[in-house]
Tab-separated table of C-alpha atoms in Angstrom:
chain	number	residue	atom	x	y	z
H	24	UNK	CA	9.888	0.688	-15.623
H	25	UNK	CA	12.718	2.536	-13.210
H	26	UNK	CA	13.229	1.520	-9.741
H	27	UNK	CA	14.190	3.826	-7.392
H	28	UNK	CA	15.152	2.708	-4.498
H	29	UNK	CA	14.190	4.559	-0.833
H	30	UNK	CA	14.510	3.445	3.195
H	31	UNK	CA	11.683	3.129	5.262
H	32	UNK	CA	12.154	5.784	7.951
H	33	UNK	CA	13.551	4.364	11.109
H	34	UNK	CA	14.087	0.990	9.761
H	35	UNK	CA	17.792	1.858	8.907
H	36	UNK	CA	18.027	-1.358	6.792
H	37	UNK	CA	14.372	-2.076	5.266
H	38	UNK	CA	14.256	-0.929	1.308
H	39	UNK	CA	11.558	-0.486	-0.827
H	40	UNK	CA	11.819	-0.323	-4.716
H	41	UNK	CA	10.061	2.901	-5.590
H	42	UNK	CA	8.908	2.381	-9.227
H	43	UNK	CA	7.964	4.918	-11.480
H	44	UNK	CA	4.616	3.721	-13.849
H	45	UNK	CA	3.246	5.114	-16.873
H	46	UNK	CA	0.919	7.746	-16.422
H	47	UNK	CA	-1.531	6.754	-19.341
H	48	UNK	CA	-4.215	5.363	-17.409
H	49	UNK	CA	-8.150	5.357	-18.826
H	50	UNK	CA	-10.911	6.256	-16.510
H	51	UNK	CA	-11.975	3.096	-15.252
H	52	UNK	CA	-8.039	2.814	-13.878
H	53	UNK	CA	-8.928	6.227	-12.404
H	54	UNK	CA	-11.630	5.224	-10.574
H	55	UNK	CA	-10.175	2.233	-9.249
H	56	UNK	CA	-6.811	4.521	-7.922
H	57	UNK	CA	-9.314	6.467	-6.237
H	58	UNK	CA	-11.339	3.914	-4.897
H	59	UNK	CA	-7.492	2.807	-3.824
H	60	UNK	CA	-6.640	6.092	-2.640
H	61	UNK	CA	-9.831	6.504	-0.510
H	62	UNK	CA	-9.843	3.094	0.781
H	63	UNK	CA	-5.986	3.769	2.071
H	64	UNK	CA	-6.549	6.804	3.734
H	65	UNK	CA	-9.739	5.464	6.039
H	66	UNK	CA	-6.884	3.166	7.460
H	67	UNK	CA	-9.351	0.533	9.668
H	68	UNK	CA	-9.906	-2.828	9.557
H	69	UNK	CA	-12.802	-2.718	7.453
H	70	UNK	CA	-11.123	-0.891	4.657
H	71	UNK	CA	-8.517	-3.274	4.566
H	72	UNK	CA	-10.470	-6.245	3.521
H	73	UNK	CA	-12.478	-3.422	1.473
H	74	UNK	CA	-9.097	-3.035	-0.105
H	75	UNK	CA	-8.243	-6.901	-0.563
H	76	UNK	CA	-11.557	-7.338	-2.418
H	77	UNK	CA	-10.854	-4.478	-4.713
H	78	UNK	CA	-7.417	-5.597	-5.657
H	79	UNK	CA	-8.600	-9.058	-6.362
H	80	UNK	CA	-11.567	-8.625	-8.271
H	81	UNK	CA	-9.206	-5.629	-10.354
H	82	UNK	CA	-5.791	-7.035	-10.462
H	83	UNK	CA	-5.585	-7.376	-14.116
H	84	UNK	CA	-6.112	-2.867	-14.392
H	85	UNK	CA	-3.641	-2.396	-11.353
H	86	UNK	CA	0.242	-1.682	-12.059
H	87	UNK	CA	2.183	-4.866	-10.665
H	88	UNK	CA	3.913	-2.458	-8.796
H	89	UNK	CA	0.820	-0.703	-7.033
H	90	UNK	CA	-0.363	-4.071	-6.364
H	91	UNK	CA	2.405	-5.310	-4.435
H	92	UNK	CA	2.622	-2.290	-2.436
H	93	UNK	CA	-1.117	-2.427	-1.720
H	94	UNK	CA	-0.810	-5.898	-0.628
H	95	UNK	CA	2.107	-5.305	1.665
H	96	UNK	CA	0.210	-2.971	3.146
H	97	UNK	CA	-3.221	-5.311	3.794
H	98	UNK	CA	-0.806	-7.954	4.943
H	99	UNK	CA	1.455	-5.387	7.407
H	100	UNK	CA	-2.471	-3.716	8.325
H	101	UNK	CA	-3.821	-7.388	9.343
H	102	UNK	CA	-0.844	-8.158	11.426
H	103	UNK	CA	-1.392	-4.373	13.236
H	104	UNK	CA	-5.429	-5.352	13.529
H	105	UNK	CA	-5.073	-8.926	14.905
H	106	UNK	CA	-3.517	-7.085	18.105
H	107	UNK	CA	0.134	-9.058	17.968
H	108	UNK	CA	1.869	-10.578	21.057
H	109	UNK	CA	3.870	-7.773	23.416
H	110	UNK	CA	6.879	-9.411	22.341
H	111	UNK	CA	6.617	-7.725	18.941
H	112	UNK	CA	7.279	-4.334	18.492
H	113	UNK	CA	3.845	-2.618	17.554
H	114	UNK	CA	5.421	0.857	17.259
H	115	UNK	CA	7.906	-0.203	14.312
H	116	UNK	CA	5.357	-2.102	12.109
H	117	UNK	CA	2.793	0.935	12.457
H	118	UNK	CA	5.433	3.177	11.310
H	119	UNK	CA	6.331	0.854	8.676
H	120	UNK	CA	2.800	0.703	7.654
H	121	UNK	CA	1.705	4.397	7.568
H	122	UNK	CA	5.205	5.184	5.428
H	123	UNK	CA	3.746	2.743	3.005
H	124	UNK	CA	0.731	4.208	3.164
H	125	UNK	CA	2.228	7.374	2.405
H	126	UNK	CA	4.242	5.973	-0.565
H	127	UNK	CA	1.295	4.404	-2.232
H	128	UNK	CA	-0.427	7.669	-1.761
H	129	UNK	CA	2.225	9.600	-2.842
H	130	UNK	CA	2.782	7.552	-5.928
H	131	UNK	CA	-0.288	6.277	-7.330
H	132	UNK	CA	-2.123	8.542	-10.283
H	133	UNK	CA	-4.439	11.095	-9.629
């Protein structure tokens, strides 16, 4: 498994490993990655904890990689949801979440 490594627009100094997974997946990985995919684009509350329950009851069919993205994201999307203190910048961690959004998107199979 390569890691490529990419920034986080407008974070300057946040990296994420970018890993590159083997593309022979069967069909029940399929449908998961699209439940995944479908689940990630909806983007509310609901489909977060959709999400959670999805990668927990499936972890053992989901590349270690996709699953520590997707869980970054449900932990980032929680934090967004739980409407954080004014002290916290809002505006960076949404833009942190939808790039890892789009990574996961952008990475995981078809």
């Amino acid at each position: 498994m390569n890691a490529n490594v990419g920034c986080i627009a407008g974070s300057g100094s946040c990296v994420v490993p970018i890993y590159e997974v083997s593309s022979d997946i069967d069909d029940q990985q399929k449908m998961i990655y699209s439940r995944i995919r479908k689940l990630i684009s909806n983007s509310g509350e609901d489909s977060l904890h959709e999400l959670a329950d999805l990668v927990e009851a499936n972890k053992e069919k989901i590349s270690k990689p996709y699953c520590h993205l997707i869980n970054s994201i449900i932990l980032l999307g929680e934090v967004i949801y739980k409407q954080i203190p004014e002290e916290f910048n809002q505006t960076d961690l949404q833009t942190t979440y939808f790039t890892l959004q789009y990574l996961l998107l952008k990475k995981l199979p078809e």
